């Protein structure tokens, strides 16, 4: 009976077992996973746009090759995650339609413009740095296909973060103009990177249930604090200043105290009012429509192959 199945499910999750696609699961578990995994996938795909903006203007062939590899990785992360979401019974087309119609979101961070080459280094260092802290615990998320996708993604994410930090090191140790570029990028990407972790725990509608069902393993504020504590020394090593006058080491907490986050900005960007939000969705819809011939050709080829095999 239903109560029995719920109890058995809760016991399995509490015992840290993976829930697999064919296992019984509460509809709300399926629904919140489709929500989170599809939005995670959308973030990877939309996240290719800010970096793509500098691909043809990379300052050297080495930087261009690294950026090309990273953008290609992000596309792959999107595909793993869409595939993980499909195991829950939602189709790729439904997820794409939800994104284009504004019913599904992607991470706020990708609604900010990449104004200089230094932004590419700051994105690798800060955005992928934040993503690693958020994604490493997700390797133990209770839904099997999501956890396994995370294992592969986390391996590639480390390269993304290292290449970004190395690029910032070059700028920070470069000419005064390059140092100013690096500081300007940190000034513009610091606060939006903190917002990637989501709203404060006391205003996070999904957290309680996601923690209980071990979808979420650490709270938004805990990961945000961890990100600040590991990133401040990295900024100091670059000789750059974190744009937060209230940032201060708190020996009692063995963590940094930090200034107030502008949650009005966060919710405005979540609502789709980010600086380049309209461009991002237009770019995705244009790509989807202009590349439809590729999908049709692939489907025709697949149908022919299957006919031959039958
Ligand atoms: N951007 C957009 N929406 C956000 C957000 C953000 N930074 N943070 C929170 N939200 C949304 C949530 O989706 C939720 O709305 P919804 O119910 O309509 O989906 C609402 O704000 C309330 O937030 P909650 O804390 O209650 O929501 P969650 O429990 O889902 O926590 C999360 C938010 C921490 C982002 C969680 O969904 C998560 O861990 N997702 C997986 C990781 C992910 O998506 N990361 C995004 C970046 S991916 C990336 O950076 C790739 C790298 O390669 C660059």
Coordinates of C-alpha atoms and ligand atoms in Angstrom, one line a residue:
X1 CA 0.0 0.0 0.0
X2 CA 1.0 3.6 -0.5
X3 CA 2.0 4.3 3.2
X4 CA 4.2 1.2 3.2
X5 CA 5.9 2.2 -0.1
X6 CA 6.6 5.7 1.3
X7 CA 8.1 4.3 4.5
X8 CA 10.2 1.8 2.5
X9 CA 11.4 4.6 0.2
X10 CA 12.3 6.9 3.2
X11 CA 14.2 4.0 4.8
X12 CA 16.2 3.4 1.7
X13 CA 17.1 7.0 1.3
X14 CA 18.0 7.3 5.0
X15 CA 20.3 4.2 4.6
X16 CA 22.1 6.2 1.8
X17 CA 21.0 3.8 -0.9
X18 CA 20.8 5.0 -4.5
X19 CA 17.3 5.3 -5.9
X20 CA 17.3 4.0 -9.5
X21 CA 14.9 4.8 -12.4
X22 CA 12.8 1.7 -12.1
X23 CA 12.4 2.0 -8.3
X24 CA 9.2 3.2 -6.8
X25 CA 9.5 6.9 -5.8
X26 CA 7.0 9.5 -4.5
X27 CA 5.7 11.8 -7.3
X28 CA 7.1 14.8 -5.4
X29 CA 10.6 13.2 -5.4
X30 CA 10.4 12.7 -9.2
X31 CA 9.1 16.2 -9.7
X32 CA 11.7 18.0 -7.7
X33 CA 14.5 16.0 -9.4
X34 CA 13.2 16.9 -12.9
X35 CA 13.1 20.5 -11.7
X36 CA 16.7 20.5 -10.3
X37 CA 18.4 18.3 -12.9
X38 CA 16.8 20.0 -15.9
X39 CA 17.7 23.5 -14.6
X40 CA 21.2 22.2 -13.9
X41 CA 21.4 21.0 -17.5
X42 CA 20.0 24.3 -18.8
X43 CA 22.7 26.1 -16.8
X44 CA 25.4 24.1 -18.5
X45 CA 24.1 24.9 -22.0
X46 CA 23.3 28.6 -21.4
X47 CA 26.7 28.8 -19.6
X48 CA 28.4 28.2 -23.0
X49 CA 27.3 31.6 -24.3
X50 CA 29.2 34.0 -22.0
X51 CA 32.5 32.1 -22.8
X52 CA 31.7 31.6 -26.5
X53 CA 31.6 35.4 -26.7
X54 CA 35.5 35.5 -26.3
X55 CA 36.4 32.3 -28.2
X56 CA 37.3 34.2 -31.4
X57 CA 39.2 36.9 -29.4
X58 CA 41.3 34.6 -27.1
X59 CA 44.8 36.3 -26.8
X60 CA 46.7 33.1 -27.8
X61 CA 46.2 29.8 -29.5
X62 CA 46.8 28.1 -26.2
X63 CA 44.1 30.1 -24.5
X64 CA 41.8 29.5 -27.4
X65 CA 42.3 25.7 -27.3
X66 CA 41.7 25.7 -23.5
X67 CA 38.5 27.7 -23.8
X68 CA 37.3 25.5 -26.7
X69 CA 37.9 22.4 -24.6
X70 CA 36.0 23.9 -21.6
X71 CA 33.0 25.0 -23.7
X72 CA 32.8 21.6 -25.3
X73 CA 32.9 20.0 -21.8
X74 CA 30.0 22.2 -20.6
X75 CA 27.9 21.0 -23.6
X76 CA 28.7 17.4 -22.5
X77 CA 27.7 18.2 -18.9
X78 CA 24.4 19.4 -20.3
X79 CA 23.9 16.2 -22.3
X80 CA 24.7 13.9 -19.3
X81 CA 22.2 15.9 -17.2
X82 CA 19.4 16.0 -19.8
X83 CA 19.9 12.2 -20.1
X84 CA 19.7 11.8 -16.3
X85 CA 16.5 13.8 -16.3
X86 CA 15.0 11.7 -19.1
X87 CA 15.3 8.6 -16.9
X88 CA 12.5 10.3 -14.8
X89 CA 10.1 10.3 -17.7
X90 CA 10.5 13.8 -19.1
X91 CA 11.6 14.3 -22.7
X92 CA 14.4 16.5 -24.1
X93 CA 11.8 18.5 -26.1
X94 CA 9.7 19.1 -23.0
X95 CA 12.7 20.4 -21.1
X96 CA 13.9 22.6 -24.0
X97 CA 10.4 24.0 -24.4
X98 CA 10.2 24.8 -20.7
X99 CA 13.5 26.7 -20.9
X100 CA 12.4 28.7 -24.1
X101 CA 9.0 29.5 -22.6
X102 CA 10.6 30.8 -19.4
X103 CA 9.0 28.1 -17.2
X104 CA 12.4 26.5 -16.4
X105 CA 15.4 28.5 -15.2
X106 CA 19.1 28.3 -15.5
X107 CA 21.7 29.7 -13.0
X108 CA 21.5 33.5 -12.4
X109 CA 25.3 33.7 -13.0
X110 CA 24.9 33.3 -16.7
X111 CA 22.8 36.4 -17.1
X112 CA 25.9 38.7 -16.6
X113 CA 27.9 39.9 -19.6
X114 CA 31.5 39.0 -20.2
X115 CA 33.0 42.4 -20.9
X116 CA 36.7 41.7 -21.0
X117 CA 39.0 38.7 -21.5
X118 CA 39.7 38.8 -17.8
X119 CA 36.1 37.7 -17.3
X120 CA 36.9 34.3 -18.8
X121 CA 39.6 33.8 -16.1
X122 CA 37.2 35.0 -13.4
X123 CA 34.5 32.7 -14.6
X124 CA 36.7 29.6 -14.5
X125 CA 38.2 30.6 -11.1
X126 CA 34.9 31.7 -9.4
X127 CA 31.9 30.3 -11.2
X128 CA 33.5 26.8 -11.8
X129 CA 35.0 27.1 -8.3
X130 CA 31.6 27.6 -6.9
X131 CA 30.1 24.8 -9.1
X132 CA 32.7 22.4 -7.8
X133 CA 31.7 23.0 -4.2
X134 CA 28.1 22.6 -5.1
X135 CA 28.6 19.5 -7.3
X136 CA 31.1 17.4 -5.3
X137 CA 28.4 16.7 -2.6
X138 CA 25.9 15.9 -5.5
X139 CA 28.0 12.9 -6.3
X140 CA 26.2 11.3 -3.3
X141 CA 22.8 12.6 -4.2
X142 CA 20.2 9.9 -3.7
X143 CA 19.1 9.6 -7.3
X144 CA 21.6 7.2 -9.0
X145 CA 21.7 8.6 -12.6
X146 CA 22.3 12.2 -11.2
X147 CA 25.0 11.1 -8.8
X148 CA 26.8 9.2 -11.6
X149 CA 26.6 12.1 -14.0
X150 CA 28.2 14.3 -11.2
X151 CA 31.2 12.0 -10.9
X152 CA 32.2 12.6 -14.5
X153 CA 31.3 16.3 -14.4
X154 CA 33.4 16.9 -11.2
X155 CA 36.5 15.5 -12.8
X156 CA 36.2 18.0 -15.7
X157 CA 35.2 20.9 -13.5
X158 CA 38.6 20.8 -11.7
X159 CA 40.3 21.5 -15.0
X160 CA 37.9 24.4 -15.6
X161 CA 38.7 26.0 -12.2
X162 CA 42.5 25.5 -12.6
X163 CA 42.7 27.0 -16.1
X164 CA 40.6 30.0 -14.9
X165 CA 42.9 30.6 -11.9
X166 CA 46.0 30.2 -14.0
X167 CA 44.7 32.9 -16.4
X168 CA 44.0 35.2 -13.5
X169 CA 47.5 34.6 -12.2
X170 CA 49.0 35.7 -15.6
X171 CA 46.9 38.9 -15.6
X172 CA 47.6 39.6 -11.9
X173 CA 51.3 39.2 -12.5
X174 CA 51.2 41.2 -15.8
X175 CA 51.2 44.9 -16.7
X176 CA 49.3 47.4 -14.6
X177 CA 46.5 47.4 -17.2
X178 CA 46.2 43.6 -17.0
X179 CA 46.1 43.8 -13.2
X180 CA 43.3 46.4 -13.4
X181 CA 41.4 44.1 -15.8
X182 CA 41.8 41.2 -13.3
X183 CA 40.6 43.3 -10.4
X184 CA 37.7 44.7 -12.4
X185 CA 36.6 41.1 -13.3
X186 CA 36.7 40.1 -9.6
X187 CA 34.7 43.2 -8.7
X188 CA 31.9 42.2 -11.2
X189 CA 31.9 38.4 -10.6
X190 CA 32.3 38.1 -6.8
X191 CA 28.8 38.8 -5.6
X192 CA 26.9 37.0 -8.5
X193 CA 29.1 34.0 -7.7
X194 CA 27.9 34.0 -4.1
X195 CA 24.3 34.1 -5.4
X196 CA 24.9 30.9 -7.4
X197 CA 24.5 28.9 -4.1
X198 CA 20.8 30.0 -3.9
X199 CA 18.8 32.0 -1.3
X200 CA 19.6 32.0 2.4
X201 CA 18.7 28.8 4.2
X202 CA 15.8 30.5 6.0
X203 CA 14.3 31.4 2.6
X204 CA 15.0 28.2 0.6
X205 CA 11.6 26.5 -0.1
X206 CA 13.1 23.3 -1.5
X207 CA 15.9 22.7 1.0
X208 CA 14.0 20.9 3.8
X209 CA 12.6 18.3 1.5
X210 CA 15.7 18.0 -0.6
X211 CA 17.8 17.5 2.5
X212 CA 15.4 14.9 3.9
X213 CA 15.5 13.0 0.6
X214 CA 19.3 13.4 0.4
X215 CA 19.0 15.2 -2.9
X216 CA 20.8 18.1 -1.3
X217 CA 23.6 17.1 1.0
X218 CA 24.7 20.5 2.3
X219 CA 22.6 23.7 2.7
X220 CA 23.0 26.8 0.5
X221 CA 24.6 28.9 3.2
X222 CA 27.0 26.1 4.3
X223 CA 28.4 25.8 0.7
X224 CA 28.5 29.5 0.2
X225 CA 30.5 29.9 3.4
X226 CA 32.9 27.2 2.3
X227 CA 33.3 28.9 -1.1
X228 CA 34.2 32.2 0.6
X229 CA 36.7 30.5 3.0
X230 CA 38.6 28.8 0.2
X231 CA 38.5 31.7 -2.3
X232 CA 39.6 34.6 -0.1
X233 CA 43.2 33.2 0.3
X234 CA 43.3 32.6 -3.5
X235 CA 42.4 36.3 -4.2
X236 CA 45.1 37.3 -1.7
X237 CA 47.6 35.1 -3.5
X238 CA 46.8 37.0 -6.7
X239 CA 47.2 40.3 -4.9
X240 CA 43.5 41.2 -5.7
X241 CA 41.0 42.7 -3.3
X242 CA 37.6 41.0 -2.7
X243 CA 34.9 43.8 -3.2
X244 CA 33.4 43.3 0.2
X245 CA 34.5 45.9 2.9
X246 CA 32.8 43.8 5.6
X247 CA 34.8 40.7 4.8
X248 CA 36.7 39.8 7.9
X249 CA 38.3 36.6 9.4
X250 CA 36.4 35.5 12.4
X251 CA 38.7 33.4 14.6
X252 CA 35.9 32.2 16.8
X253 CA 34.0 30.7 13.8
X254 CA 37.2 29.9 11.9
X255 CA 35.4 31.4 8.9
X256 CA 35.1 34.7 7.1
X257 CA 32.3 37.0 8.1
X258 CA 31.0 38.8 5.0
X259 CA 28.8 41.6 3.9
X260 CA 25.1 41.5 3.1
X261 CA 24.2 40.0 -0.3
X262 CA 21.8 42.0 -2.5
X263 CA 18.9 39.6 -2.5
X264 CA 16.7 42.0 -4.4
X265 CA 19.2 41.7 -7.3
X266 CA 19.2 37.9 -6.9
X267 CA 15.4 37.6 -7.1
X268 CA 15.3 40.1 -10.0
X269 CA 17.8 37.9 -12.0
X270 CA 16.0 34.7 -11.0
X271 CA 12.8 36.4 -12.4
X272 CA 14.6 36.8 -15.7
X273 CA 15.6 40.5 -15.4
X274 CA 19.4 39.9 -15.5
X275 CA 21.5 42.2 -17.5
X276 CA 21.6 40.0 -20.7
X277 CA 18.8 37.5 -19.8
X278 CA 16.8 38.3 -23.0
X279 CA 19.9 37.8 -25.2
X280 CA 20.6 34.4 -23.6
X281 CA 17.1 33.0 -24.3
X282 CA 17.1 34.6 -27.8
X283 CA 20.4 32.9 -28.6
X284 CA 19.1 29.6 -27.4
X285 CA 15.9 29.8 -29.3
X286 CA 17.7 31.0 -32.5
X287 CA 20.2 28.1 -32.2
X288 CA 17.3 25.6 -31.6
X289 CA 15.4 26.8 -34.7
X290 CA 18.3 27.3 -37.1
X291 CA 19.9 23.9 -36.2
X292 CA 16.6 22.0 -36.5
X293 CA 17.9 20.5 -39.8
X294 CA 20.7 18.8 -37.9
X295 CA 18.2 17.1 -35.6
X296 CA 16.0 16.1 -38.5
X297 CA 18.9 14.7 -40.5
X298 CA 20.1 12.7 -37.4
X299 CA 16.6 11.3 -36.8
X300 CA 16.2 10.4 -40.5
X301 CA 19.6 8.7 -40.5
X302 CA 18.7 6.8 -37.3
X303 CA 15.3 5.7 -38.7
X304 CA 17.0 4.4 -41.9
X305 CA 19.6 2.5 -39.7
X306 CA 16.9 1.0 -37.6
X307 CA 14.9 -0.1 -40.7
X308 CA 18.0 -1.8 -42.1
X309 CA 18.6 -3.5 -38.7
X310 CA 14.9 -4.7 -38.5
Ligands
LIG1 N1 19.9 30.7 -10.3 C1 18.6 30.5 -10.6 N2 17.7 30.0 -9.8 C2 18.0 29.7 -8.5 C3 19.4 29.9 -8.1 C4 20.3 30.5 -9.0 N3 21.6 30.7 -8.7 N4 19.4 29.6 -6.8 C5 18.2 29.2 -6.4 N5 17.4 29.3 -7.5 C6 15.9 29.0 -7.5 C7 15.7 27.5 -7.3 O1 15.7 26.8 -8.5 C8 14.3 27.6 -6.7 O2 13.3 27.8 -7.7 P1 12.4 26.6 -8.3 O3 11.8 25.9 -7.1 O4 11.5 27.3 -9.2 O5 13.4 25.7 -9.0 C9 14.3 28.9 -5.9 O6 15.3 29.7 -6.4 C10 14.5 28.6 -4.4 O7 15.8 28.1 -4.2 P2 16.0 26.8 -3.3 O8 17.2 26.9 -2.5 O9 14.7 26.4 -2.6 O10 16.2 25.7 -4.5 P3 17.1 24.4 -4.5 O11 16.9 23.6 -3.2 O12 16.9 23.8 -5.8 O13 18.6 25.0 -4.4 C11 20.4 25.0 -6.0 C12 19.1 25.7 -5.5 C13 21.5 25.1 -4.9 C14 20.9 25.8 -7.3 C15 20.1 23.6 -6.3 O14 19.0 23.6 -7.3 C16 21.3 22.8 -7.0 O15 22.2 22.4 -6.3 N6 21.2 22.6 -8.3 C17 22.2 21.8 -9.0 C18 23.5 22.7 -9.3 C19 23.2 23.8 -10.3 O16 22.2 23.8 -10.9 N7 24.1 24.7 -10.4 C20 23.9 25.8 -11.3 C21 25.2 26.2 -11.9 S1 25.8 24.9 -13.0 C22 27.3 25.4 -13.3 O17 27.8 26.3 -12.7 C23 28.1 24.7 -14.3 C24 29.5 25.0 -14.3 O18 30.1 24.1 -15.3 C25 29.8 26.4 -14.7

